[in-house]
mmCIF file of N, CA, C and O in Angstrom:
data_model
loop_
_atom_site.group_PDB
_atom_site.id
_atom_site.type_symbol
_atom_site.label_atom_id
_atom_site.label_comp_id
_atom_site.label_asym_id
_atom_site.label_seq_id
_atom_site.Cartn_x
_atom_site.Cartn_y
_atom_site.Cartn_z
ATOM 1 N N MET M 1 29.205 -124.269 32.997
ATOM 2 C CA MET M 1 28.563 -123.384 32.254
ATOM 3 C C MET M 1 28.166 -123.907 30.569
ATOM 4 O O MET M 1 27.410 -123.594 30.489
ATOM 5 N N LYS M 2 29.114 -124.821 30.060
ATOM 6 C CA LYS M 2 28.794 -125.150 29.161
ATOM 7 C C LYS M 2 27.588 -126.074 28.831
ATOM 8 O O LYS M 2 26.682 -125.986 27.925
ATOM 9 N N GLY M 3 27.363 -127.073 29.789
ATOM 10 C CA GLY M 3 26.278 -127.957 29.930
ATOM 11 C C GLY M 3 24.990 -127.070 30.130
ATOM 12 O O GLY M 3 24.073 -127.371 29.442
ATOM 13 N N LEU M 4 25.195 -125.861 30.718
ATOM 14 C CA LEU M 4 24.087 -124.828 30.946
ATOM 15 C C LEU M 4 23.462 -124.314 29.455
ATOM 16 O O LEU M 4 22.525 -124.218 28.730
ATOM 17 N N ILE M 5 24.608 -124.164 28.928
ATOM 18 C CA ILE M 5 24.176 -123.158 27.202
ATOM 19 C C ILE M 5 23.636 -124.761 26.503
ATOM 20 O O ILE M 5 22.585 -124.135 25.707
ATOM 21 N N VAL M 6 24.138 -125.536 26.644
ATOM 22 C CA VAL M 6 23.508 -126.769 25.959
ATOM 23 C C VAL M 6 22.229 -127.040 26.171
ATOM 24 O O VAL M 6 21.471 -127.228 25.324
ATOM 25 N N ILE M 7 21.916 -127.305 27.416
ATOM 26 C CA ILE M 7 20.630 -127.539 27.814
ATOM 27 C C ILE M 7 19.559 -126.736 27.378
ATOM 28 O O ILE M 7 18.719 -126.660 26.757
ATOM 29 N N GLY M 8 20.155 -125.070 27.534
ATOM 30 C CA GLY M 8 19.404 -124.221 27.054
ATOM 31 C C GLY M 8 18.989 -124.206 25.448
ATOM 32 O O GLY M 8 18.207 -123.632 24.851
ATOM 33 N N LEU M 9 20.059 -124.688 24.663
ATOM 34 C CA LEU M 9 19.687 -124.516 23.175
ATOM 35 C C LEU M 9 18.820 -125.752 23.251
ATOM 36 O O LEU M 9 18.258 -125.519 21.919
ATOM 37 N N LEU M 10 18.699 -127.209 23.772
ATOM 38 C CA LEU M 10 17.836 -127.910 23.484
ATOM 39 C C LEU M 10 16.508 -127.428 23.632
ATOM 40 O O LEU M 10 15.571 -128.244 23.122
ATOM 41 N N VAL M 11 16.517 -126.919 24.954
ATOM 42 C CA VAL M 11 15.054 -126.138 25.321
ATOM 43 C C VAL M 11 14.584 -125.769 23.654
ATOM 44 O O VAL M 11 13.380 -125.705 23.553
ATOM 45 N N VAL M 12 15.260 -124.411 23.510
ATOM 46 C CA VAL M 12 15.237 -123.313 22.086
ATOM 47 C C VAL M 12 14.798 -124.408 20.875
ATOM 48 O O VAL M 12 13.397 -124.472 20.665
ATOM 49 N N LEU M 13 15.706 -125.459 20.922
ATOM 50 C CA LEU M 13 15.540 -126.311 19.857
ATOM 51 C C LEU M 13 13.999 -127.196 19.876
ATOM 52 O O LEU M 13 13.384 -127.231 18.971
ATOM 53 N N VAL M 14 13.671 -127.817 20.829
ATOM 54 C CA VAL M 14 12.425 -128.552 21.386
ATOM 55 C C VAL M 14 11.215 -127.835 20.908
ATOM 56 O O VAL M 14 10.427 -128.046 20.113
ATOM 57 N N VAL M 15 11.380 -126.285 21.544
ATOM 58 C CA VAL M 15 10.165 -125.393 21.711
ATOM 59 C C VAL M 15 10.210 -125.037 19.690
ATOM 60 O O VAL M 15 9.011 -125.059 19.603
ATOM 61 N N ALA M 16 10.892 -124.593 19.438
ATOM 62 C CA ALA M 16 11.191 -124.698 17.809
ATOM 63 C C ALA M 16 10.617 -125.635 17.293
ATOM 64 O O ALA M 16 10.053 -125.153 16.131
ATOM 65 N N VAL M 17 10.828 -126.803 17.151
ATOM 66 C CA VAL M 17 10.495 -127.909 16.679
ATOM 67 C C VAL M 17 8.802 -128.312 16.642
ATOM 68 O O VAL M 17 8.122 -128.270 15.806
ATOM 69 N N THR M 18 8.559 -128.252 17.988
ATOM 70 C CA THR M 18 7.415 -128.627 18.651
ATOM 71 C C THR M 18 6.371 -127.669 18.382
ATOM 72 O O THR M 18 5.078 -127.646 18.042
ATOM 73 N N GLY M 19 6.607 -126.304 18.660
ATOM 74 C CA GLY M 19 6.005 -125.129 18.557
ATOM 75 C C GLY M 19 5.035 -125.204 19.576
ATOM 76 O O GLY M 19 4.256 -126.237 19.935
ATOM 77 N N CYS M 20 4.759 -124.156 20.363
ATOM 78 C CA CYS M 20 3.660 -124.389 21.451
ATOM 79 C C CYS M 20 2.180 -123.760 21.133
ATOM 80 O O CYS M 20 1.354 -124.015 21.872
ATOM 81 N N ILE M 21 2.121 -123.379 19.833
ATOM 82 C CA ILE M 21 0.824 -123.015 19.259
ATOM 83 C C ILE M 21 0.614 -123.825 17.989
ATOM 84 O O ILE M 21 1.067 -123.559 17.063
ATOM 85 N N SER M 22 -0.333 -124.791 18.133
ATOM 86 C CA SER M 22 -0.757 -125.528 17.177
ATOM 87 C C SER M 22 -1.944 -125.394 17.125
ATOM 88 O O SER M 22 -2.903 -125.404 17.574
ATOM 89 N N PRO M 23 -2.553 -125.274 15.899
ATOM 90 C CA PRO M 23 -4.058 -125.110 15.557
ATOM 91 C C PRO M 23 -4.331 -126.533 15.867
ATOM 92 O O PRO M 23 -4.945 -127.108 15.076
ATOM 93 N N VAL M 24 -5.572 -126.308 16.974
ATOM 94 C CA VAL M 24 -6.127 -127.545 17.869
ATOM 95 C C VAL M 24 -7.401 -127.880 16.454
ATOM 96 O O VAL M 24 -8.133 -126.804 16.369
ATOM 97 N N GLY M 25 -7.631 -129.045 16.243
ATOM 98 C CA GLY M 25 -8.505 -129.344 15.352
ATOM 99 C C GLY M 25 -8.225 -129.337 14.476
ATOM 100 O O GLY M 25 -9.323 -129.819 13.113
ATOM 101 N N SER M 26 -7.319 -128.468 13.699
ATOM 102 C CA SER M 26 -6.956 -128.597 12.370
ATOM 103 C C SER M 26 -6.748 -129.943 11.769
ATOM 104 O O SER M 26 -5.969 -130.584 12.397
ATOM 105 N N PRO M 27 -7.272 -130.467 10.608
ATOM 106 C CA PRO M 27 -7.379 -131.666 9.857
ATOM 107 C C PRO M 27 -5.542 -131.800 9.540
ATOM 108 O O PRO M 27 -5.474 -133.122 9.423
ATOM 109 N N LEU M 28 -5.057 -130.644 9.414
ATOM 110 C CA LEU M 28 -3.459 -130.987 8.852
ATOM 111 C C LEU M 28 -2.481 -129.827 9.640
ATOM 112 O O LEU M 28 -3.169 -128.802 10.160
ATOM 113 N N MET M 29 -1.459 -130.289 9.929
ATOM 114 C CA MET M 29 -0.751 -129.517 10.435
ATOM 115 C C MET M 29 0.467 -129.411 9.976
ATOM 116 O O MET M 29 1.225 -130.549 9.834
ATOM 117 N N GLY M 30 1.254 -128.040 9.215
ATOM 118 C CA GLY M 30 2.581 -127.949 9.077
ATOM 119 C C GLY M 30 3.712 -127.536 9.908
ATOM 120 O O GLY M 30 3.170 -126.680 10.989
ATOM 121 N N TRP M 31 4.691 -127.807 9.857
ATOM 122 C CA TRP M 31 5.566 -127.697 11.607
ATOM 123 C C TRP M 31 6.105 -126.035 10.587
ATOM 124 O O TRP M 31 6.509 -125.495 11.736
ATOM 125 N N ILE M 32 6.367 -125.709 9.690
ATOM 126 C CA ILE M 32 6.794 -124.493 9.374
ATOM 127 C C ILE M 32 5.434 -123.231 9.154
ATOM 128 O O ILE M 32 5.665 -122.141 10.018
ATOM 129 N N TYR M 33 4.422 -123.659 8.655
ATOM 130 C CA TYR M 33 3.242 -122.886 8.114
ATOM 131 C C TYR M 33 2.108 -123.723 7.880
ATOM 132 O O TYR M 33 2.309 -124.509 7.241
ATOM 133 N N THR M 34 1.125 -123.390 8.498
ATOM 134 C CA THR M 34 -0.292 -123.918 8.504
ATOM 135 C C THR M 34 -1.091 -122.845 8.037
ATOM 136 O O THR M 34 -1.137 -121.879 8.389
ATOM 137 N N ASP M 35 -2.023 -123.480 7.063
ATOM 138 C CA ASP M 35 -2.916 -122.400 6.373
ATOM 139 C C ASP M 35 -4.281 -123.188 6.275
ATOM 140 O O ASP M 35 -4.320 -123.691 4.825
ATOM 141 N N VAL M 36 -4.985 -124.119 6.732
ATOM 142 C CA VAL M 36 -6.098 -124.765 6.464
ATOM 143 C C VAL M 36 -7.574 -124.502 6.823
ATOM 144 O O VAL M 36 -8.022 -123.776 7.922
ATOM 145 N N LYS M 37 -8.410 -124.691 5.769
ATOM 146 C CA LYS M 37 -9.800 -124.680 6.094
ATOM 147 C C LYS M 37 -10.259 -125.895 6.562
ATOM 148 O O LYS M 37 -10.240 -127.018 6.008
ATOM 149 N N GLY M 38 -10.752 -125.918 7.978
ATOM 150 C CA GLY M 38 -11.378 -127.162 8.266
ATOM 151 C C GLY M 38 -12.615 -127.661 8.147
ATOM 152 O O GLY M 38 -13.224 -126.854 7.765
ATOM 153 N N PRO M 39 -12.973 -128.875 8.999
ATOM 154 C CA PRO M 39 -14.128 -129.299 8.623
ATOM 155 C C PRO M 39 -15.423 -128.150 9.724
ATOM 156 O O PRO M 39 -15.128 -128.367 10.575
ATOM 157 N N GLY M 40 -16.182 -127.750 8.497
ATOM 158 C CA GLY M 40 -17.069 -127.041 9.783
ATOM 159 C C GLY M 40 -18.330 -127.923 9.550
ATOM 160 O O GLY M 40 -18.056 -128.928 9.464
ATOM 161 N N TYR M 41 -19.271 -127.244 9.941
ATOM 162 C CA TYR M 41 -20.756 -127.969 9.894
ATOM 163 C C TYR M 41 -22.073 -127.439 9.435
ATOM 164 O O TYR M 41 -22.072 -126.312 9.398
ATOM 165 N N ALA M 42 -22.491 -128.239 9.291
ATOM 166 C CA ALA M 42 -24.172 -127.595 9.061
ATOM 167 C C ALA M 42 -25.157 -127.779 9.878
ATOM 168 O O ALA M 42 -25.008 -128.772 10.631
ATOM 169 N N VAL M 43 -25.795 -126.319 10.093
ATOM 170 C CA VAL M 43 -26.943 -126.928 11.332
ATOM 171 C C VAL M 43 -28.068 -126.433 10.715
ATOM 172 O O VAL M 43 -28.875 -127.560 11.158
ATOM 173 N N ASP M 44 -28.374 -125.706 9.811
ATOM 174 C CA ASP M 44 -29.992 -125.657 9.261
ATOM 175 C C ASP M 44 -29.819 -125.310 7.812
ATOM 176 O O ASP M 44 -29.889 -124.243 7.215
ATOM 177 N N PRO M 45 -30.254 -126.351 7.197
ATOM 178 C CA PRO M 45 -29.906 -126.109 5.535
ATOM 179 C C PRO M 45 -30.763 -125.517 4.852
ATOM 180 O O PRO M 45 -31.063 -125.063 4.122
ATOM 181 N N THR M 46 -31.909 -125.285 5.776
ATOM 182 C CA THR M 46 -33.114 -124.385 5.110
ATOM 183 C C THR M 46 -33.119 -122.866 5.392
ATOM 184 O O THR M 46 -33.888 -122.084 4.499
ATOM 185 N N ALA M 47 -32.267 -122.387 6.394
ATOM 186 C CA ALA M 47 -32.085 -121.144 6.235
ATOM 187 C C ALA M 47 -30.879 -120.727 5.344
ATOM 188 O O ALA M 47 -30.093 -121.126 4.858
ATOM 189 N N GLY M 48 -31.306 -119.316 5.050
ATOM 190 C CA GLY M 48 -30.324 -118.862 3.914
ATOM 191 C C GLY M 48 -29.255 -118.594 4.543
ATOM 192 O O GLY M 48 -28.525 -118.519 5.604
ATOM 193 N N PHE M 49 -28.018 -118.305 3.424
ATOM 194 C CA PHE M 49 -27.164 -117.385 4.084
ATOM 195 C C PHE M 49 -26.522 -116.141 3.433
ATOM 196 O O PHE M 49 -25.326 -115.674 2.996
ATOM 197 N N SER M 50 -27.582 -115.150 3.772
ATOM 198 C CA SER M 50 -27.268 -113.666 3.039
ATOM 199 C C SER M 50 -26.662 -113.025 4.175
ATOM 200 O O SER M 50 -25.949 -111.786 3.720
ATOM 201 N N LYS M 51 -25.895 -113.625 5.492
ATOM 202 C CA LYS M 51 -25.293 -112.884 6.342
ATOM 203 C C LYS M 51 -23.881 -113.529 6.582
ATOM 204 O O LYS M 51 -24.255 -114.963 6.571
ATOM 205 N N VAL M 52 -22.765 -112.831 6.619
ATOM 206 C CA VAL M 52 -21.430 -113.638 6.845
ATOM 207 C C VAL M 52 -21.093 -112.765 8.208
ATOM 208 O O VAL M 52 -20.607 -111.750 8.013
ATOM 209 N N GLY M 53 -20.707 -113.804 9.146
ATOM 210 C CA GLY M 53 -20.180 -112.971 10.404
ATOM 211 C C GLY M 53 -19.101 -113.946 11.040
ATOM 212 O O GLY M 53 -18.668 -115.146 10.448
ATOM 213 N N GLN M 54 -17.977 -113.065 11.530
ATOM 214 C CA GLN M 54 -16.422 -113.828 11.845
ATOM 215 C C GLN M 54 -16.262 -113.435 13.032
ATOM 216 O O GLN M 54 -16.485 -112.179 13.541
ATOM 217 N N SER M 55 -15.540 -114.186 13.945
ATOM 218 C CA SER M 55 -14.881 -114.336 14.889
ATOM 219 C C SER M 55 -13.627 -114.896 15.032
ATOM 220 O O SER M 55 -13.373 -115.681 14.403
ATOM 221 N N GLU M 56 -12.470 -114.477 15.654
ATOM 222 C CA GLU M 56 -11.544 -114.994 16.174
ATOM 223 C C GLU M 56 -10.663 -114.668 17.099
ATOM 224 O O GLU M 56 -10.965 -114.156 17.864
ATOM 225 N N ALA M 57 -9.536 -115.706 17.371
ATOM 226 C CA ALA M 57 -8.981 -115.804 18.451
ATOM 227 C C ALA M 57 -7.298 -115.837 17.786
ATOM 228 O O ALA M 57 -7.106 -116.566 16.775
ATOM 229 N N GLN M 58 -5.980 -115.361 18.439
ATOM 230 C CA GLN M 58 -4.848 -115.547 18.362
ATOM 231 C C GLN M 58 -4.168 -115.759 19.438
ATOM 232 O O GLN M 58 -4.094 -115.343 20.377
ATOM 233 N N ALA M 59 -2.708 -116.250 19.060
ATOM 234 C CA ALA M 59 -1.819 -116.702 19.900
ATOM 235 C C ALA M 59 -0.637 -116.125 19.188
ATOM 236 O O ALA M 59 -0.341 -116.374 18.079
ATOM 237 N N ILE M 60 0.195 -115.800 20.609
ATOM 238 C CA ILE M 60 1.444 -115.202 20.339
ATOM 239 C C ILE M 60 2.245 -115.834 21.277
ATOM 240 O O ILE M 60 2.339 -115.497 22.074
ATOM 241 N N ILE M 61 3.597 -116.463 21.108
ATOM 242 C CA ILE M 61 4.721 -117.178 21.703
ATOM 243 C C ILE M 61 3.608 -117.613 23.283
ATOM 244 O O ILE M 61 3.893 -117.190 24.158
ATOM 245 N N CYS M 62 2.890 -118.545 22.839
ATOM 246 C CA CYS M 62 2.113 -119.137 23.855
ATOM 247 C C CYS M 62 1.310 -118.385 24.656
ATOM 248 O O CYS M 62 0.814 -119.182 25.772
ATOM 249 N N VAL M 63 0.662 -117.500 24.492
ATOM 250 C CA VAL M 63 -0.290 -116.722 25.092
ATOM 251 C C VAL M 63 -1.458 -116.519 24.204
ATOM 252 O O VAL M 63 -1.285 -115.798 23.060
ATOM 253 N N ALA M 64 -2.415 -116.762 24.328
ATOM 254 C CA ALA M 64 -3.713 -116.920 23.491
ATOM 255 C C ALA M 64 -4.794 -116.078 24.130
ATOM 256 O O ALA M 64 -5.108 -115.956 25.082
ATOM 257 N N THR M 65 -5.359 -115.133 23.305
ATOM 258 C CA THR M 65 -6.520 -114.437 23.323
ATOM 259 C C THR M 65 -7.561 -114.331 22.270
ATOM 260 O O THR M 65 -6.987 -114.604 21.312
ATOM 261 N N GLY M 66 -9.109 -114.287 22.999
ATOM 262 C CA GLY M 66 -9.608 -113.780 21.695
ATOM 263 C C GLY M 66 -11.121 -114.798 21.808
ATOM 264 O O GLY M 66 -10.973 -115.745 22.978
ATOM 265 N N ASP M 67 -11.596 -114.627 21.122
ATOM 266 C CA ASP M 67 -13.301 -115.786 21.499
ATOM 267 C C ASP M 67 -13.581 -115.763 19.834
ATOM 268 O O ASP M 67 -14.039 -115.274 18.918
ATOM 269 N N CYS M 68 -13.246 -117.007 19.235
ATOM 270 C CA CYS M 68 -13.509 -117.488 18.076
ATOM 271 C C CYS M 68 -15.079 -118.612 18.023
ATOM 272 O O CYS M 68 -15.006 -119.417 17.205
ATOM 273 N N SER M 69 -15.558 -118.073 19.096
ATOM 274 C CA SER M 69 -16.894 -119.156 19.406
ATOM 275 C C SER M 69 -18.005 -118.683 18.049
ATOM 276 O O SER M 69 -17.904 -117.417 17.054
ATOM 277 N N VAL M 70 -18.617 -119.626 17.704
ATOM 278 C CA VAL M 70 -19.951 -119.552 16.634
ATOM 279 C C VAL M 70 -20.810 -118.455 17.529
ATOM 280 O O VAL M 70 -21.191 -117.837 16.452
ATOM 281 N N GLN M 71 -21.021 -118.347 18.432
ATOM 282 C CA GLN M 71 -22.062 -117.444 18.988
ATOM 283 C C GLN M 71 -21.727 -115.802 18.632
ATOM 284 O O GLN M 71 -22.553 -114.989 18.377
ATOM 285 N N THR M 72 -20.515 -115.462 18.772
ATOM 286 C CA THR M 72 -19.742 -114.642 18.612
ATOM 287 C C THR M 72 -19.541 -113.974 17.147
ATOM 288 O O THR M 72 -20.043 -112.876 16.854
ATOM 289 N N ALA M 73 -19.599 -114.946 16.481
ATOM 290 C CA ALA M 73 -19.373 -114.713 15.008
ATOM 291 C C ALA M 73 -21.014 -114.090 14.201
ATOM 292 O O ALA M 73 -20.962 -113.543 13.878
ATOM 293 N N ALA M 74 -22.147 -115.192 15.089
ATOM 294 C CA ALA M 74 -23.277 -114.991 14.194
ATOM 295 C C ALA M 74 -23.812 -113.411 15.325
ATOM 296 O O ALA M 74 -24.626 -112.709 14.300
ATOM 297 N N LYS M 75 -23.435 -113.336 16.238
ATOM 298 C CA LYS M 75 -24.058 -111.918 17.248
ATOM 299 C C LYS M 75 -23.212 -110.666 16.028
ATOM 300 O O LYS M 75 -23.720 -109.615 16.274
ATOM 301 N N SER M 76 -22.079 -110.899 15.721
ATOM 302 C CA SER M 76 -21.365 -109.993 15.049
ATOM 303 C C SER M 76 -22.296 -109.355 13.801
ATOM 304 O O SER M 76 -22.102 -108.292 13.556
ATOM 305 N N VAL M 77 -23.000 -109.860 13.245
ATOM 306 C CA VAL M 77 -23.833 -109.222 11.890
ATOM 307 C C VAL M 77 -25.476 -109.807 12.316
ATOM 308 O O VAL M 77 -25.918 -109.697 11.399
ATOM 309 N N GLY M 78 -25.861 -110.151 13.430
ATOM 310 C CA GLY M 78 -26.897 -110.420 13.858
ATOM 311 C C GLY M 78 -27.584 -111.791 13.146
ATOM 312 O O GLY M 78 -29.054 -111.532 12.591
ATOM 313 N N ILE M 79 -26.886 -112.768 13.191
ATOM 314 C CA ILE M 79 -27.599 -113.925 12.566
ATOM 315 C C ILE M 79 -28.263 -114.598 13.218
ATOM 316 O O ILE M 79 -27.797 -114.828 14.928
ATOM 317 N N LYS M 80 -29.698 -115.177 13.204
ATOM 318 C CA LYS M 80 -30.409 -115.714 14.088
ATOM 319 C C LYS M 80 -30.656 -117.114 13.748
ATOM 320 O O LYS M 80 -30.629 -118.041 14.520
ATOM 321 N N LYS M 81 -30.304 -117.559 12.238
ATOM 322 C CA LYS M 81 -30.540 -118.994 11.868
ATOM 323 C C LYS M 81 -29.452 -119.084 11.225
ATOM 324 O O LYS M 81 -28.974 -118.678 10.326
ATOM 325 N N ILE M 82 -28.510 -120.102 11.861
ATOM 326 C CA ILE M 82 -27.217 -120.449 10.908
ATOM 327 C C ILE M 82 -27.326 -121.463 10.009
ATOM 328 O O ILE M 82 -28.036 -122.691 10.192
ATOM 329 N N ASN M 83 -27.216 -121.401 8.923
ATOM 330 C CA ASN M 83 -26.927 -122.170 7.891
ATOM 331 C C ASN M 83 -25.875 -123.196 7.582
ATOM 332 O O ASN M 83 -26.013 -124.371 8.070
ATOM 333 N N HIS M 84 -24.694 -122.940 7.682
ATOM 334 C CA HIS M 84 -23.315 -123.740 8.265
ATOM 335 C C HIS M 84 -21.980 -122.800 8.539
ATOM 336 O O HIS M 84 -22.423 -121.744 8.558
ATOM 337 N N VAL M 85 -21.225 -123.673 9.212
ATOM 338 C CA VAL M 85 -19.970 -123.064 9.895
ATOM 339 C C VAL M 85 -18.665 -123.278 8.826
ATOM 340 O O VAL M 85 -18.541 -124.449 8.828
ATOM 341 N N ASP M 86 -17.789 -122.371 8.640
ATOM 342 C CA ASP M 86 -16.345 -122.788 8.350
ATOM 343 C C ASP M 86 -15.466 -122.328 9.362
ATOM 344 O O ASP M 86 -15.874 -121.348 10.041
ATOM 345 N N ILE M 87 -14.508 -122.930 9.542
ATOM 346 C CA ILE M 87 -13.198 -122.846 10.641
ATOM 347 C C ILE M 87 -11.978 -122.835 9.795
ATOM 348 O O ILE M 87 -11.552 -123.652 9.198
ATOM 349 N N ASP M 88 -11.041 -121.893 10.156
ATOM 350 C CA ASP M 88 -10.048 -121.505 9.409
ATOM 351 C C ASP M 88 -8.705 -121.393 10.782
ATOM 352 O O ASP M 88 -8.965 -120.821 11.357
ATOM 353 N N TYR M 89 -7.948 -122.700 10.426
ATOM 354 C CA TYR M 89 -6.616 -122.418 11.065
ATOM 355 C C TYR M 89 -5.238 -122.078 10.643
ATOM 356 O O TYR M 89 -4.966 -122.416 9.198
ATOM 357 N N MET M 90 -4.673 -121.327 11.095
ATOM 358 C CA MET M 90 -3.391 -120.852 10.511
ATOM 359 C C MET M 90 -2.294 -120.841 11.557
ATOM 360 O O MET M 90 -2.568 -120.209 12.663
ATOM 361 N N SER M 91 -0.951 -120.876 11.386
ATOM 362 C CA SER M 91 0.273 -120.957 12.573
ATOM 363 C C SER M 91 1.173 -120.967 11.645
ATOM 364 O O SER M 91 1.321 -121.520 10.323
ATOM 365 N N ILE M 92 2.012 -119.886 12.336
ATOM 366 C CA ILE M 92 3.563 -119.837 11.549
ATOM 367 C C ILE M 92 4.394 -120.176 12.510
ATOM 368 O O ILE M 92 4.458 -119.940 13.530
ATOM 369 N N LEU M 93 5.318 -121.287 12.200
ATOM 370 C CA LEU M 93 6.917 -121.444 13.189
ATOM 371 C C LEU M 93 6.186 -122.094 14.577
ATOM 372 O O LEU M 93 6.896 -122.546 15.404
ATOM 373 N N GLY M 94 4.788 -122.205 14.843
ATOM 374 C CA GLY M 94 4.128 -122.717 16.102
ATOM 375 C C GLY M 94 4.528 -121.418 16.967
ATOM 376 O O GLY M 94 4.426 -121.391 18.390
ATOM 377 N N VAL M 95 4.818 -120.118 16.511
ATOM 378 C CA VAL M 95 4.900 -118.815 17.213
ATOM 379 C C VAL M 95 3.914 -118.032 17.417
ATOM 380 O O VAL M 95 3.494 -117.448 18.380
ATOM 381 N N TYR M 96 3.159 -117.911 15.946
ATOM 382 C CA TYR M 96 2.268 -117.179 16.066
ATOM 383 C C TYR M 96 0.772 -117.838 15.368
ATOM 384 O O TYR M 96 1.148 -118.935 14.429
ATOM 385 N N GLY M 97 -0.399 -118.164 15.979
ATOM 386 C CA GLY M 97 -1.533 -118.831 15.390
ATOM 387 C C GLY M 97 -2.739 -118.207 15.131
ATOM 388 O O GLY M 97 -2.978 -117.224 16.154
ATOM 389 N N LYS M 98 -3.698 -118.362 14.700
ATOM 390 C CA LYS M 98 -5.167 -117.782 14.601
ATOM 391 C C LYS M 98 -6.080 -118.525 14.151
ATOM 392 O O LYS M 98 -5.867 -119.578 13.261
ATOM 393 N N VAL M 99 -6.939 -118.954 14.822
ATOM 394 C CA VAL M 99 -8.306 -119.312 14.458
ATOM 395 C C VAL M 99 -9.605 -118.604 14.188
ATOM 396 O O VAL M 99 -9.895 -117.908 14.852
ATOM 397 N N THR M 100 -10.039 -118.805 12.862
ATOM 398 C CA THR M 100 -11.012 -117.583 12.573
ATOM 399 C C THR M 100 -12.311 -118.641 12.097
ATOM 400 O O THR M 100 -12.374 -119.495 11.501
ATOM 401 N N THR M 101 -13.267 -118.273 12.750
ATOM 402 C CA THR M 101 -14.830 -119.046 12.633
ATOM 403 C C THR M 101 -15.773 -118.077 11.870
ATOM 404 O O THR M 101 -15.890 -116.591 12.025
ATOM 405 N N THR M 102 -16.192 -118.601 11.028
ATOM 406 C CA THR M 102 -17.207 -117.853 9.653
ATOM 407 C C THR M 102 -18.495 -118.846 9.806
ATOM 408 O O THR M 102 -18.879 -120.066 9.465
ATOM 409 N N VAL M 103 -19.743 -117.757 10.189
ATOM 410 C CA VAL M 103 -20.603 -118.414 10.220
ATOM 411 C C VAL M 103 -21.452 -117.826 8.919
ATOM 412 O O VAL M 103 -21.465 -116.199 9.100
ATOM 413 N N TYR M 104 -22.518 -119.024 8.085
ATOM 414 C CA TYR M 104 -23.210 -118.346 7.271
ATOM 415 C C TYR M 104 -25.014 -118.364 7.863
ATOM 416 O O TYR M 104 -25.137 -119.425 8.140
ATOM 417 N N GLY M 105 -25.841 -117.350 7.525
ATOM 418 C CA GLY M 105 -26.908 -117.700 8.284
ATOM 419 C C GLY M 105 -27.807 -116.347 7.553
ATOM 420 O O GLY M 105 -27.365 -115.438 6.907
ATOM 421 N N GLU M 106 -28.724 -116.244 7.977
ATOM 422 C CA GLU M 106 -29.830 -114.874 7.765
ATOM 423 C C GLU M 106 -30.549 -114.460 9.372
ATOM 424 O O GLU M 106 -30.159 -115.114 10.211
#
């Protein structure tokens, strides 16, 4: 019985330390807390950026849902020409995570 408790505690420790929700693609990652604006990209520098659209995906305890695609962010405000894109990564203890894509354009 003691052996099962020890194994159970080791499994919990490994999951807590590594976290199953890591911000994939994030340039940096903290074990306790991550809030990083990742490398975005420029698409059409001639396009203005009078409109700003966002999309996001979230994960809680290893279950992820949402759509943080560039297409969804652009459609949310009717952007036809994309100037540039920013991506934000946030994670708390590997238990909760969120990725937000922000699209600037016209």
